[in-house]
Backbone as numpy.savetxt, mean C-alpha at the origin, in Angstrom:
# Nx Ny Nz CAx CAy CAz Cx Cy Cz
1.76 13.52 13.27 1.23 12.78 13.59 0.81 10.86 12.71
1.49 11.41 11.66 0.88 10.30 10.24 2.97 9.61 10.25
3.70 9.84 10.97 4.65 8.79 11.25 3.87 8.23 12.68
3.26 7.75 12.82 2.71 6.88 14.22 2.34 6.23 13.26
2.02 5.90 11.62 1.21 4.89 10.89 1.73 3.59 10.91
0.74 2.85 11.07 1.54 1.52 10.04 1.30 1.27 8.64
1.93 1.78 7.27 1.84 1.16 6.03 2.75 0.06 6.07
1.83 -0.87 5.12 2.93 -1.33 4.45 2.29 -1.58 2.62
3.18 -1.68 2.05 2.61 -1.38 0.41 3.49 -2.03 -0.54
1.91 -3.42 -0.90 2.06 -4.67 -1.69 2.37 -4.13 -3.37
3.67 -4.24 -3.57 3.58 -3.14 -5.38 4.55 -4.82 -5.64
4.14 -4.85 -7.35 5.40 -4.82 -7.66 6.30 -4.26 -9.25
7.44 -4.78 -8.76 9.02 -3.68 -9.84 7.68 -3.13 -11.41
7.35 -4.01 -11.52 6.62 -3.45 -12.84 5.27 -2.66 -13.25
4.70 -2.43 -11.92 3.61 -1.56 -11.47 3.27 -0.16 -11.57
3.31 0.72 -12.76 3.12 2.13 -12.56 2.42 2.12 -11.53
0.94 1.83 -11.40 0.72 2.61 -10.18 1.13 2.55 -9.01
2.10 1.63 -8.84 2.86 1.02 -7.36 3.43 2.31 -6.94
4.76 2.35 -8.26 5.20 3.28 -8.33 4.74 4.36 -7.27
3.30 5.09 -8.48 2.54 6.15 -8.27 3.21 6.49 -6.48
1.72 5.08 -6.06 1.24 5.49 -5.26 2.83 5.28 -3.88
4.17 4.81 -3.66 5.06 4.85 -3.39 6.04 6.41 -3.44
5.64 6.79 -4.14 6.19 8.54 -4.39 5.31 9.30 -3.95
3.94 9.10 -3.73 3.11 9.52 -3.57 3.66 9.81 -1.80
3.35 8.69 -1.45 3.70 8.40 0.08 5.04 8.62 0.67
6.19 8.77 -0.59 7.07 9.31 0.06 6.96 11.43 0.11
6.32 11.18 -0.83 6.39 13.32 -0.92 5.43 13.34 0.54
4.61 13.05 0.91 3.77 13.42 2.31 4.88 12.80 3.53
6.21 12.21 3.42 5.90 12.34 4.04 5.85 10.70 4.97
5.37 9.94 4.95 5.17 9.22 5.09 6.19 7.15 4.34
6.45 6.73 5.81 7.47 5.81 5.84 6.30 4.28 5.54
7.10 4.07 5.20 5.89 2.16 4.69 7.15 1.71 4.40
5.96 0.16 4.56 7.13 -1.10 4.31 6.75 -1.88 2.36
7.73 -2.05 1.98 7.13 -2.25 1.08 7.39 -3.66 0.66
6.76 -4.52 0.06 6.71 -5.96 -0.19 6.49 -6.31 -1.45
7.31 -6.63 -2.35 7.11 -6.99 -3.53 6.81 -8.02 -3.61
5.64 -8.21 -3.70 4.42 -9.44 -4.17 5.28 -10.29 -5.46
6.05 -10.22 -6.70 6.48 -11.27 -7.55 7.71 -11.35 -6.78
8.08 -11.41 -5.34 9.07 -12.29 -4.92 8.59 -13.19 -4.03
7.60 -12.84 -2.81 7.34 -13.20 -1.74 5.95 -13.34 -2.14
5.72 -15.27 -2.54 4.32 -15.51 -2.71 3.75 -15.89 -0.95
4.58 -16.34 -0.63 3.47 -16.03 0.67 2.65 -14.50 1.05
3.27 -13.47 1.20 2.31 -11.91 0.59 1.96 -11.76 0.65
2.39 -12.63 -1.21 1.27 -12.61 -2.31 -0.21 -13.14 -1.86
0.27 -14.65 -0.68 -1.22 -15.43 -1.26 -2.22 -14.70 0.13
-1.24 -14.02 0.97 -2.05 -13.72 2.55 -2.58 -12.30 2.11
-1.73 -11.52 1.16 -2.82 -9.80 0.31 -4.23 -11.02 -0.09
-4.05 -11.32 -1.00 -4.77 -12.44 -2.15 -6.36 -12.81 -1.10
-5.25 -13.44 0.61 -6.54 -14.07 1.66 -7.02 -12.88 1.47
-6.54 -11.18 1.99 -7.13 -10.96 3.35 -8.14 -9.51 2.23
-7.44 -9.84 1.24 -9.15 -9.09 -0.09 -9.19 -9.81 -1.44
-8.97 -10.80 -1.13 -9.93 -11.48 -2.37 -9.42 -10.57 -3.67
-8.21 -10.07 -3.84 -7.66 -9.13 -5.32 -5.86 -9.34 -4.83
-5.94 -10.03 -6.00 -4.81 -10.17 -6.58 -4.03 -8.93 -7.62
-4.63 -7.80 -7.71 -3.61 -6.98 -8.03 -3.08 -6.24 -7.52
-1.99 -5.18 -7.89 -1.15 -4.76 -6.77 -1.40 -3.14 -7.94
-1.24 -1.61 -7.44 -0.97 -1.73 -6.11 -2.12 -1.72 -4.84
-1.84 -2.37 -2.87 -2.34 -3.00 -2.23 -1.64 -2.02 -0.75
-2.50 -0.92 -0.20 -1.89 -0.73 1.37 -2.37 -1.23 2.13
-1.92 -1.50 3.72 -2.36 -1.60 4.70 -2.38 -0.29 4.95
-3.34 -0.03 5.94 -2.75 1.26 6.91 -3.85 0.78 8.36
-2.74 1.06 9.43 -3.28 0.31 10.06 -4.02 -1.32 9.82
-4.19 -1.92 9.29 -4.37 -3.39 8.89 -5.36 -2.79 8.29
-5.64 -1.73 7.66 -7.24 -0.96 6.80 -6.29 -1.34 5.53
-7.52 -1.71 4.93 -7.43 -2.83 3.48 -6.54 -1.27 2.15
-6.33 -0.96 0.89 -6.67 -0.34 0.49 -6.63 -0.72 -1.06
-7.28 -1.12 -1.97 -6.82 -1.64 -3.12 -6.57 -0.16 -4.03
-5.90 -0.32 -4.98 -5.20 0.71 -5.99 -4.88 1.93 -5.97
-3.86 2.72 -5.91 -4.27 3.95 -5.47 -5.20 4.57 -5.05
-5.51 4.79 -3.88 -6.90 5.48 -3.82 -6.60 6.05 -3.21
-6.01 7.96 -3.79 -5.92 8.84 -2.91 -7.05 9.39 -1.80
-7.62 9.18 -2.09 -8.73 9.55 -1.35 -8.68 8.90 0.38
-9.18 7.43 -0.33 -8.97 7.22 0.99 -7.63 7.22 1.93
-6.84 7.34 1.56 -5.72 6.97 1.53 -4.78 7.87 2.53
-5.57 9.26 1.95 -5.57 10.72 2.68 -6.10 9.72 4.04
-7.41 9.44 4.39 -8.45 10.19 4.96 -8.01 8.87 6.66
-7.01 7.48 5.96 -6.51 6.94 7.12 -5.73 7.12 7.02
-4.79 7.93 6.63 -3.72 9.20 7.04 -4.26 10.05 7.99
-5.29 10.76 7.64 -5.26 11.99 8.37 -5.05 13.02 8.16
-4.29 13.02 6.33 -3.35 13.43 6.13 -4.32 15.28 5.59
-5.87 14.95 5.54 -6.49 16.19 4.52 -8.27 15.85 5.04
């Protein structure tokens, strides 16, 4: 069921929490699009416009935002637990 979810991760290469959230998604078998906001200024601006937050990681799960590595919210939105 989780594979039908649309997941986008906004991250930077030096962000430890970004690495951890991507590792967690991979461990759960969740496919995701990784957007490096340090290289994509348009994506970074869109991320801030939608959430009002500049920090990463940010995830969009079926167009619903998750700011930070909030495992409980991620699991709920992906119907993992």
